[in-house]
CSV table of C-alpha atoms and ligand atoms in Angstrom, one decimal:
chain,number,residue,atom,x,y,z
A,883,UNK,CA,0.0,0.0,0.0
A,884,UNK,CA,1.2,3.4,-1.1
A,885,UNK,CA,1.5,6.6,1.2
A,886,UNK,CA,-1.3,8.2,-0.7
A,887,UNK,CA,-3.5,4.9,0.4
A,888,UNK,CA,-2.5,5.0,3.7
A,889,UNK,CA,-2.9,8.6,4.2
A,890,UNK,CA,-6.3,8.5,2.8
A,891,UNK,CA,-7.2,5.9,4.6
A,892,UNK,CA,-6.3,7.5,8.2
A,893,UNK,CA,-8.2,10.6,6.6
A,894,UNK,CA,-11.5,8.1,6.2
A,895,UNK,CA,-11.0,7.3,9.6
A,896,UNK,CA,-10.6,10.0,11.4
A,897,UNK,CA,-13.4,11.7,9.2
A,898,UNK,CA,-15.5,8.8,10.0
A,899,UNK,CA,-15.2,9.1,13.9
A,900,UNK,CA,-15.8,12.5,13.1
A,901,UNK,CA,-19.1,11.7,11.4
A,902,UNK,CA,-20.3,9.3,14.2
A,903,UNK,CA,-20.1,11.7,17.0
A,904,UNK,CA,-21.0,15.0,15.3
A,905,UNK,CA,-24.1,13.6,14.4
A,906,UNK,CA,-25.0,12.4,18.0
A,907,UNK,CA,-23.1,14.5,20.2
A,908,UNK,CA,-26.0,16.9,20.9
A,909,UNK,CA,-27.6,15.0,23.1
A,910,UNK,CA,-24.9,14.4,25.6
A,911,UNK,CA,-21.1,13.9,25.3
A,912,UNK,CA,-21.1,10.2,26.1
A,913,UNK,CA,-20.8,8.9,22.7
A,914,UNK,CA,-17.6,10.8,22.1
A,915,UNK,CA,-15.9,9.6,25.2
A,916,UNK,CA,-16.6,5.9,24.7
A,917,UNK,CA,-15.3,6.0,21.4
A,918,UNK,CA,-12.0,8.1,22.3
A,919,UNK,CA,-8.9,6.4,22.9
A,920,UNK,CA,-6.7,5.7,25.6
A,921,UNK,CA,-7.5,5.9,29.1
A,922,UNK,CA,-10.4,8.5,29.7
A,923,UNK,CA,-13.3,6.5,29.6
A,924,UNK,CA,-12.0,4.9,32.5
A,925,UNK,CA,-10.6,8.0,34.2
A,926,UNK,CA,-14.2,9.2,33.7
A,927,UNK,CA,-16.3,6.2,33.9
A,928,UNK,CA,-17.3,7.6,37.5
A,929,UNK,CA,-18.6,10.9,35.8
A,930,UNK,CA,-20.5,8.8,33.2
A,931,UNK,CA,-22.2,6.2,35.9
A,932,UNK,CA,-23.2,9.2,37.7
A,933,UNK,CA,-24.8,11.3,34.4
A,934,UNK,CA,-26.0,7.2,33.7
A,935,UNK,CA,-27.7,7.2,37.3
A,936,UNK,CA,-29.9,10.5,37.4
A,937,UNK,CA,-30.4,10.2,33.3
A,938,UNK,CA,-32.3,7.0,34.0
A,939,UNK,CA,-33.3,7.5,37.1
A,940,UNK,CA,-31.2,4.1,38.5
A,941,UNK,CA,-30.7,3.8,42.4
A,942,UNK,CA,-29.1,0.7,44.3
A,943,UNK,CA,-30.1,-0.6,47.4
A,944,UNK,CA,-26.9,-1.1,48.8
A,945,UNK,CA,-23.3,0.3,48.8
A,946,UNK,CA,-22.0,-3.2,47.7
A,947,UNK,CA,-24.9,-3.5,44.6
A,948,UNK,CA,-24.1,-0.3,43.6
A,949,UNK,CA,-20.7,-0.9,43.1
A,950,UNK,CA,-20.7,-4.4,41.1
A,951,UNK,CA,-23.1,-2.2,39.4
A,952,UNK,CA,-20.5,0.5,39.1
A,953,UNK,CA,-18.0,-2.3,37.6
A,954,UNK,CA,-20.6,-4.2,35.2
A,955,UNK,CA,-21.1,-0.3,33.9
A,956,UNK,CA,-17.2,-0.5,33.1
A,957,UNK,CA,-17.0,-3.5,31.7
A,958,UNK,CA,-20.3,-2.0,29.3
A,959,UNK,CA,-18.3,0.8,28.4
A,960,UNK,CA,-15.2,-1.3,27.5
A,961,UNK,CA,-18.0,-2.9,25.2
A,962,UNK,CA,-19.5,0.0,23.7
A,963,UNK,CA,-16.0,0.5,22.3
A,964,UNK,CA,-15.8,-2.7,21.0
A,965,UNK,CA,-19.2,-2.5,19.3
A,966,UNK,CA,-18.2,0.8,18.1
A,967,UNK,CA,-15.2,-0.4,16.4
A,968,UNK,CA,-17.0,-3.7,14.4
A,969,UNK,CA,-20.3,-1.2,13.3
A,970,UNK,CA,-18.7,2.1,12.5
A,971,UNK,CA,-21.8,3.3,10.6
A,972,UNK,CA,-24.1,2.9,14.1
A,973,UNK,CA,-23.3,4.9,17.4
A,974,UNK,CA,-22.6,2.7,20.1
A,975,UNK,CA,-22.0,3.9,23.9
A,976,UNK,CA,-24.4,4.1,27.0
A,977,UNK,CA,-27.8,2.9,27.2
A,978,UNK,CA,-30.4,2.2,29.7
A,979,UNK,CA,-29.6,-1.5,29.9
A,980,UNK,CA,-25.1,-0.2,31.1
A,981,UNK,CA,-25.6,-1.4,34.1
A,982,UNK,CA,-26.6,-5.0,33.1
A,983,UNK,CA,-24.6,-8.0,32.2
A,984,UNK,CA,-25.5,-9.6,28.5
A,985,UNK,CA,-27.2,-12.3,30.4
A,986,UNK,CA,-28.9,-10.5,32.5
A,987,UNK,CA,-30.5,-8.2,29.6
A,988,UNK,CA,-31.2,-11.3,27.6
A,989,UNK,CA,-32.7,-12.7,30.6
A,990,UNK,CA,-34.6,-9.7,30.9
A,991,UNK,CA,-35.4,-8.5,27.3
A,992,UNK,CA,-34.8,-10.9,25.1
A,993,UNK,CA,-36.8,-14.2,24.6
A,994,UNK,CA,-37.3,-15.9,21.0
A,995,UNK,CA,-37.9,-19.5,21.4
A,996,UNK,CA,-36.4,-21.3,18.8
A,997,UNK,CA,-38.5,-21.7,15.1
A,998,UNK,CA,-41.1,-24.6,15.5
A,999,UNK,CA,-44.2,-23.6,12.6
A,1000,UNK,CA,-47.4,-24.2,13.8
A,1001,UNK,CA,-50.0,-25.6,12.0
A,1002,UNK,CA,-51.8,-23.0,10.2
A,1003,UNK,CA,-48.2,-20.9,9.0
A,1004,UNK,CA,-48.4,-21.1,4.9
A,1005,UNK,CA,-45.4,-20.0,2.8
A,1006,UNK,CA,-46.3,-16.1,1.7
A,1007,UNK,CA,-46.9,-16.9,-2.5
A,1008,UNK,CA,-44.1,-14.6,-4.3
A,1009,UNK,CA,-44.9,-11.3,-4.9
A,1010,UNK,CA,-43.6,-9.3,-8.0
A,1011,UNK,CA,-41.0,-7.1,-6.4
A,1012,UNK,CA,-40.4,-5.1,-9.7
A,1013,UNK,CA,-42.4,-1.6,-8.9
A,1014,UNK,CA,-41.6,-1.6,-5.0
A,1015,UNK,CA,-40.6,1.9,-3.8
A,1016,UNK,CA,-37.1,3.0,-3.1
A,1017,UNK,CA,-38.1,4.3,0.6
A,1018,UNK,CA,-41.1,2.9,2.2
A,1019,UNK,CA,-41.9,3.2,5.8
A,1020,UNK,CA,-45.1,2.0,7.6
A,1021,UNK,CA,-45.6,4.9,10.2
A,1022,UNK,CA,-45.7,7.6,6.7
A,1023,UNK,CA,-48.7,5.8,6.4
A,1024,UNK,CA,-50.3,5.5,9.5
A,1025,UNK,CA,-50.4,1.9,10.0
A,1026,UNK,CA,-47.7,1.8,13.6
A,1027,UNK,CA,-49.1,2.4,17.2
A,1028,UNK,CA,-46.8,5.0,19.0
A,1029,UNK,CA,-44.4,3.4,21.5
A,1030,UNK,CA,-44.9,0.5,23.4
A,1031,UNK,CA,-43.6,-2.4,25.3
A,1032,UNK,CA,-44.2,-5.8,26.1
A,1033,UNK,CA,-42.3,-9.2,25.9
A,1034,UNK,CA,-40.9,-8.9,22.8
A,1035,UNK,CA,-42.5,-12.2,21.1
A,1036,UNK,CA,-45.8,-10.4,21.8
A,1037,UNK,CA,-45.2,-7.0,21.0
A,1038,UNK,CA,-43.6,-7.9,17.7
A,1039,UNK,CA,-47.0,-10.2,17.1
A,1040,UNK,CA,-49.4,-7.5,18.1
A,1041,UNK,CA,-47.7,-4.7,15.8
A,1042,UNK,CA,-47.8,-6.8,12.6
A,1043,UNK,CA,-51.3,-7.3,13.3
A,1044,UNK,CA,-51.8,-3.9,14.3
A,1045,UNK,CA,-50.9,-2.8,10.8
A,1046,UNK,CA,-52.7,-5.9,9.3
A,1047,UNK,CA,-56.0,-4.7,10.8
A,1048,UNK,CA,-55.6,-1.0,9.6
A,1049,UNK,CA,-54.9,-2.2,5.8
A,1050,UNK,CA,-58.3,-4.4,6.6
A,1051,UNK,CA,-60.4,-1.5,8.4
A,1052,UNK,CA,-58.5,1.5,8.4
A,1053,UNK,CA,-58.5,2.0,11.5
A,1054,UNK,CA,-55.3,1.9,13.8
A,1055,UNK,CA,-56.4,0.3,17.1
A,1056,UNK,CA,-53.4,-0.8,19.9
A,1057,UNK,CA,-53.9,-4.3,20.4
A,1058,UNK,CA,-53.4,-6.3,23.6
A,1059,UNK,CA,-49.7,-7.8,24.6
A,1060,UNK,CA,-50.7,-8.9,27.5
A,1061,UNK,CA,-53.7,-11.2,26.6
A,1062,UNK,CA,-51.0,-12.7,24.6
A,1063,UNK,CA,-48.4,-12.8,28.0
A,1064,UNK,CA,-51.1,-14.1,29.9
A,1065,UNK,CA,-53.2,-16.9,27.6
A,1066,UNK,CA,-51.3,-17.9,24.9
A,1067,UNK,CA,-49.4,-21.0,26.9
A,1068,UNK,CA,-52.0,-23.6,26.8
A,1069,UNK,CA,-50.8,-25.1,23.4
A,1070,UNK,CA,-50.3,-28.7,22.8
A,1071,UNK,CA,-46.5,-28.7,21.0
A,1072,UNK,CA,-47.7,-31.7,19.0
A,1073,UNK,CA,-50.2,-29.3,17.0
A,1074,UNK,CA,-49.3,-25.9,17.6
A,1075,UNK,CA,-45.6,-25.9,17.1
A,1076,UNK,CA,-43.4,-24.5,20.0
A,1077,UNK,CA,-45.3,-23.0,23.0
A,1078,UNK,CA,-45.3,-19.4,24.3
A,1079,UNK,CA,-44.7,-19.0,27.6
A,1080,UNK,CA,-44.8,-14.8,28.5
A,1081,UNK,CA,-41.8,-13.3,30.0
A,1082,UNK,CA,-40.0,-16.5,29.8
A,1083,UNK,CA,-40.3,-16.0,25.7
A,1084,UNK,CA,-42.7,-17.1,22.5
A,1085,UNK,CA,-42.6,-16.9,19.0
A,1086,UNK,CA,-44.6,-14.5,17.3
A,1087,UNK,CA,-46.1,-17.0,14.6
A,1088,UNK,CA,-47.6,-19.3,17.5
A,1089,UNK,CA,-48.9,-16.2,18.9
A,1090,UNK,CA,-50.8,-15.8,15.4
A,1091,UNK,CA,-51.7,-19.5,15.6
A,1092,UNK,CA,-53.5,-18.5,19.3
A,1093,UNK,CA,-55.2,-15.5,18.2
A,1094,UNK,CA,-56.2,-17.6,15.7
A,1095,UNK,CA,-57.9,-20.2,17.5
A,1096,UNK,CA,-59.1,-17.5,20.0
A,1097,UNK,CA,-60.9,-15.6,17.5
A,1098,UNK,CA,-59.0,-12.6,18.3
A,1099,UNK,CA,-56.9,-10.0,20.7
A,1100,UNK,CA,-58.6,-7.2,22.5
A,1101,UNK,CA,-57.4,-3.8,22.3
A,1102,UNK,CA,-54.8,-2.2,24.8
A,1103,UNK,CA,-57.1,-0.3,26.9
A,1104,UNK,CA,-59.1,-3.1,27.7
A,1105,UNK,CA,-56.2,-5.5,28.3
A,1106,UNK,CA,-53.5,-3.3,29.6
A,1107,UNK,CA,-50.0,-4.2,29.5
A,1108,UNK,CA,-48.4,-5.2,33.6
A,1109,UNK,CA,-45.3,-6.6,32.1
A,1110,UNK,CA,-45.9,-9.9,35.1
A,1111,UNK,CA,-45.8,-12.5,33.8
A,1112,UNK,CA,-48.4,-15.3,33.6
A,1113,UNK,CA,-51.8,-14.0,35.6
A,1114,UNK,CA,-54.9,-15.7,35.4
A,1115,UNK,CA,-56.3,-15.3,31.6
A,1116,UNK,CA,-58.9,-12.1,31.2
A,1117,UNK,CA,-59.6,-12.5,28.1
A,1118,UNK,CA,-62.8,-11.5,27.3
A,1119,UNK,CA,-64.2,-13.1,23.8
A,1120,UNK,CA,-67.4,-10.2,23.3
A,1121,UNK,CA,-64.0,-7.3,23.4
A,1122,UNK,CA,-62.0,-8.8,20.3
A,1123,UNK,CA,-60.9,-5.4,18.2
A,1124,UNK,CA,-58.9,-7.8,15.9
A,1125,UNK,CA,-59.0,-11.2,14.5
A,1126,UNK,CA,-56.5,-13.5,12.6
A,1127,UNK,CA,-57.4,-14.0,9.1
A,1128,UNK,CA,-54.0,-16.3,7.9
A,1129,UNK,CA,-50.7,-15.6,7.9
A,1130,UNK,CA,-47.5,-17.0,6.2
A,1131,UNK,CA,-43.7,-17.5,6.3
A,1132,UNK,CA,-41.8,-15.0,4.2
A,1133,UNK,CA,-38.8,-16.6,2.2
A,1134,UNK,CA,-35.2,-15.1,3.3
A,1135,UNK,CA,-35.2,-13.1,-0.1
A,1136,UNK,CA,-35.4,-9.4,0.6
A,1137,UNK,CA,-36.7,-8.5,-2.3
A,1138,UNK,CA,-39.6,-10.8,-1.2
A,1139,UNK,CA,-39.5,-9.1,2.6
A,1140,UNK,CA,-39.7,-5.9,1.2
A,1141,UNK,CA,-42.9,-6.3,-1.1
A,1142,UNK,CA,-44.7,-8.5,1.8
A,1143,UNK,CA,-43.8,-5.4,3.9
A,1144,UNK,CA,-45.6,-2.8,1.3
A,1145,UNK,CA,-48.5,-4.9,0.7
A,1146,UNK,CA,-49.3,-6.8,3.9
A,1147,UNK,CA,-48.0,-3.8,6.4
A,1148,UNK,CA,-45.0,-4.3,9.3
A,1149,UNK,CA,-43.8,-7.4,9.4
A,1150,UNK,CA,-42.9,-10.0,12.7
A,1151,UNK,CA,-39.3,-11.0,12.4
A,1152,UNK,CA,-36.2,-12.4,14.4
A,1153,UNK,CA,-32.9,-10.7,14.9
A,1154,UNK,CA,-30.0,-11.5,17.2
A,1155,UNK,CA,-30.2,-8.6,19.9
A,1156,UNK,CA,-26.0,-8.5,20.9
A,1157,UNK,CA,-25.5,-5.0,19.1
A,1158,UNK,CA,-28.6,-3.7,20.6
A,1159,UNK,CA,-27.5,-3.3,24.2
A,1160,UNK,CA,-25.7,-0.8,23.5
A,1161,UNK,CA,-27.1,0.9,20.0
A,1162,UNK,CA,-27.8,4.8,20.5
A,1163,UNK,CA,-28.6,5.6,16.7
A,1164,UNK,CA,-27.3,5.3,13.0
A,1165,UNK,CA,-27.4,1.9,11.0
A,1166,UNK,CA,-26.2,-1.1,12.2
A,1167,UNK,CA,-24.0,-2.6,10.2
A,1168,UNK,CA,-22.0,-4.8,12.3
A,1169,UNK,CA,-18.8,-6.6,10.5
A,1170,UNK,CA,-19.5,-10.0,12.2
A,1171,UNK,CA,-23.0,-10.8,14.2
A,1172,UNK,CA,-24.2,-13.9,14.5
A,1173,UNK,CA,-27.3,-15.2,13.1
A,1174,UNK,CA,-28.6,-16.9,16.5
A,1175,UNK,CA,-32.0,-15.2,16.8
A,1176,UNK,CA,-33.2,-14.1,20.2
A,1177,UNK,CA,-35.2,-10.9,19.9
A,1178,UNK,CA,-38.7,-10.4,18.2
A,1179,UNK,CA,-38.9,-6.8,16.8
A,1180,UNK,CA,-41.3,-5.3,14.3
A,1181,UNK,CA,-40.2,-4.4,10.6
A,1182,UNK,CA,-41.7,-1.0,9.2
A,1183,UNK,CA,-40.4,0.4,6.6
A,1184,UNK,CA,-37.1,0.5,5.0
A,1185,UNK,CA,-34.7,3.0,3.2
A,1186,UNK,CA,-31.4,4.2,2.7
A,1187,UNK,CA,-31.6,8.5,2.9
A,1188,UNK,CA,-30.1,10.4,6.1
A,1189,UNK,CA,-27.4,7.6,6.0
A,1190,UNK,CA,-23.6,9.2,7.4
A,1191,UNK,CA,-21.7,10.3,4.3
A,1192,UNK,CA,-18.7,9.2,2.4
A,1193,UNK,CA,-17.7,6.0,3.6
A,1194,UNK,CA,-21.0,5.0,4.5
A,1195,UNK,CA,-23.1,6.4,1.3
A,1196,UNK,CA,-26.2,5.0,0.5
A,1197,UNK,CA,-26.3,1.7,2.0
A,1198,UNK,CA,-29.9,0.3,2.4
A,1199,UNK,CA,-31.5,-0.4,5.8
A,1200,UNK,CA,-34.5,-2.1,7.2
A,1201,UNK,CA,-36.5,0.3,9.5
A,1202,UNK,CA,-37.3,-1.8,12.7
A,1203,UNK,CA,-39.7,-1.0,15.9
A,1204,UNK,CA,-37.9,-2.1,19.0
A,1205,UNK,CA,-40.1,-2.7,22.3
A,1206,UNK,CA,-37.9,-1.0,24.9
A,1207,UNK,CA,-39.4,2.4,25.2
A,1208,UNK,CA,-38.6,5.8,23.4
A,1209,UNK,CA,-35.6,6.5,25.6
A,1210,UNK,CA,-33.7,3.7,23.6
A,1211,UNK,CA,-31.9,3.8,20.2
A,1212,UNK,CA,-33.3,6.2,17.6
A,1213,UNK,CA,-36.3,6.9,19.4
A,1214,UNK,CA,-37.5,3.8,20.2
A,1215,UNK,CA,-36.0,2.8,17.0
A,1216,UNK,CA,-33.0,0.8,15.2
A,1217,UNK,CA,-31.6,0.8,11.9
A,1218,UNK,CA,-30.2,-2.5,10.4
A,1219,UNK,CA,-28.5,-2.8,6.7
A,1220,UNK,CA,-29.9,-4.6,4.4
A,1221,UNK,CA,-27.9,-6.8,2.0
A,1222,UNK,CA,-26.9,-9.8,3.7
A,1223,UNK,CA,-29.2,-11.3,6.1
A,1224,UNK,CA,-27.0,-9.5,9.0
A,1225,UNK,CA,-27.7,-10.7,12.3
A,1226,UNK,CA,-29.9,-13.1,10.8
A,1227,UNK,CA,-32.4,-10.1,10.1
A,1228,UNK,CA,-33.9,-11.7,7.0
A,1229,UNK,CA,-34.5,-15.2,8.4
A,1230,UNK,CA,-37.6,-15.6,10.4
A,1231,UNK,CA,-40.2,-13.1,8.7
A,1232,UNK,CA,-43.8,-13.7,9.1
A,1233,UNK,CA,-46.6,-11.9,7.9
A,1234,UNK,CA,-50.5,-11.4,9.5
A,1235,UNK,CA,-53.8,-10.7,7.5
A,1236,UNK,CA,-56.5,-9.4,9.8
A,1237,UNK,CA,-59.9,-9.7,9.3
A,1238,UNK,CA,-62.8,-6.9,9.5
A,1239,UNK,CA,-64.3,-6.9,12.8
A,1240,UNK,CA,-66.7,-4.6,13.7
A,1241,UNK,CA,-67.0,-4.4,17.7
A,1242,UNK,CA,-69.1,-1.0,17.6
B,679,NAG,C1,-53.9,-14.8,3.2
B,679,NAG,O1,-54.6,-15.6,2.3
B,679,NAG,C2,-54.8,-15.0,1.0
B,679,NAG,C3,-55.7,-15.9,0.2
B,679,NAG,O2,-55.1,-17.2,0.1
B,679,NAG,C4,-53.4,-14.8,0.3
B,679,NAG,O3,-53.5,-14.2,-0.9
B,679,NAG,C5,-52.6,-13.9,1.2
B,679,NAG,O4,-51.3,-13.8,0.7
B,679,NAG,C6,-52.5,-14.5,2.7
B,679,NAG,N1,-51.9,-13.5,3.5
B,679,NAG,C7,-51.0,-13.8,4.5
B,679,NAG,C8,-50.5,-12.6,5.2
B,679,NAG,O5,-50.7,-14.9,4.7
């Protein structure tokens, strides 16, 4: 390699770094810190835990949990980095979830049971894919619920039929994760596929195969979310806002995700969660992730404007609705690139028609 190479290489570097902190650097200086070199994250890890503490609102009950706390935090940070350094195009730094080991989050956040099809799953029929837009994106179109949360199986389940039902009725109703949470365990395995089982994980086609069966979910407001796990079944059958028509298996082929997306509204898929811990915005774009789903988010919409420039230009990215709150990742949000099924992003898609039900 030449000195002009190398030189422009350090240039694309440094301009790079650059590029990921002066786009996210208004909200607070962490970013810039985590991704710095040499020693003063750690010299001011103290000053971060303690912006950490009051900007989430985290106390500890003891002097002794606060400090393994304090040192899980570090170790997070040293992570942060390292996630920074294999997904340049993403800011990576502190989240709400710093203070938590990766078990512990996956314990707590995570929770895909492994692909078992239930009965009534069909393979989606190909779609032409020639006319598909070059940016599309579900909430331009009024078919996404504002924030929410849930156990991500369910919440992932109840968005795609969310949007489902709108494209049916036209009307945008938040359905119930917790009916979900709370009823959708008493499957036999032998005909339903693999069983949900609420905070302790699902998978969002057996929660279509229950609504299914049920005849339907019942909005929010009538079934709030407690986020506890397993109480006694509520659901009540004369409330159902939204029922279960079919729904299908989407091949791994983006073109196909993407025009099952446009015509059939958000979409229920799998990802491996490892990079999410500590996203703070950008697209992901992770060198090496693996493929290991454990993480049911919601796909909305896709595109590949507002991406960093120069090294980064124009590289496509699913749009995906995350079921942590608004105070993580872009908004609520996280930005994946498309291209090559990266952590596994393309491989368990499944798509939800609704049915009209009128409940007036
Ligand atoms: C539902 O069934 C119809 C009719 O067979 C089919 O055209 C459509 O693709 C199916 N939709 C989903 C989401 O499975």
């Amino acid at each position: 390699m030449g000195r002009h190479s190398l030189l422009a290489l350090l240039l694309l570097s440094l301009l790079s770094v650059a590029v990921a902190t002066a786009e996210f650097d208004d909200d607070d200086l962490l970013i810039r810190q985590v991704v710095s070199d040499g020693e003063d994250h750690l010299l001011n890890a103290e000053h971060h835990f303690s912006n950490f503490k009051t900007k989430f609102g985290k106390t500890y009950a003891t002097r002794e949990e606060h400090d393994y706390r304090f040192g899980v935090f570090k170790a997070n940070l040293l992570r942060a980095k390292l996630h920074q350094n294999l997904d340049p195009s993403a800011a990576h730094g502190v989240t709400k979830f710093s203070d938590l080991t990766h078990s512990e989050f996956s314990q707590q956040f995570l929770g895909l049971k492994p692909l078992r099809l239930p009965a009534d799953a069909r393979k989606a029929p190909i779609l032409p894919t020639n006319d598909l837009p070059t940016d599309f994106d579900w909430r331009d179109h009024g078919a996404v619920t504002p924030g929410s949360c849930g156990s991500c199986w369910s919440f992932s389940a109840t968005g795609a039929l969310e949007g489902a039902h709108f494209l049916s009725t036209g009307k945008l109703e938040s359905l119930s994760e917790q009916q979900l949470v709370d009823c959708d365990h008493e499957c036999d395995p032998e005909q339903y596929g693999a069983c949900d089982s609420g905070c302790n994980g699902g998978l969002m086609t057996s929660a279509f195969e229950y609504t299914l069966k049920a005849g339907g979910l019942e909005r929010e407001e009538d079934y709030p979310y407690t986020g506890t796990d397993r109480g006694p079944c509520k659901f009540d059958k004369s409330k159902i806002a939204a029922s279960v028509s079919n729904f299908s298996v989407v091949s791994i082929d983006e073109d196909q995700i993407a025009a099952n997306l446009v015509k059939n509204g958000p979409l229920a898929v799998g990802i491996n969660a490892v990079f999410m811990q500590t996203y703070i915005g950008g697209v992901s774009c992770p060198f090496i992730c693996t493929k290991r789903l454990d993480h049911g988010v919601l796909l909305v919409g896709y595109g590949s404007a507002g991406y960093a420039p120069i090294r980064f230009k124009e590289k496509p990215y699913w749009i995906i609705k995350n079921s942590w709150g608004q105070n993580w990742g872009d908004d609520g949000y996280y930005k994946i690139c498309r291209g090559r099924n990266i952590c596994g992003v393309d491989s368990m898609v499944s798509t939800v028609a609704a049915i009209h039900t009128s409940s007036e």
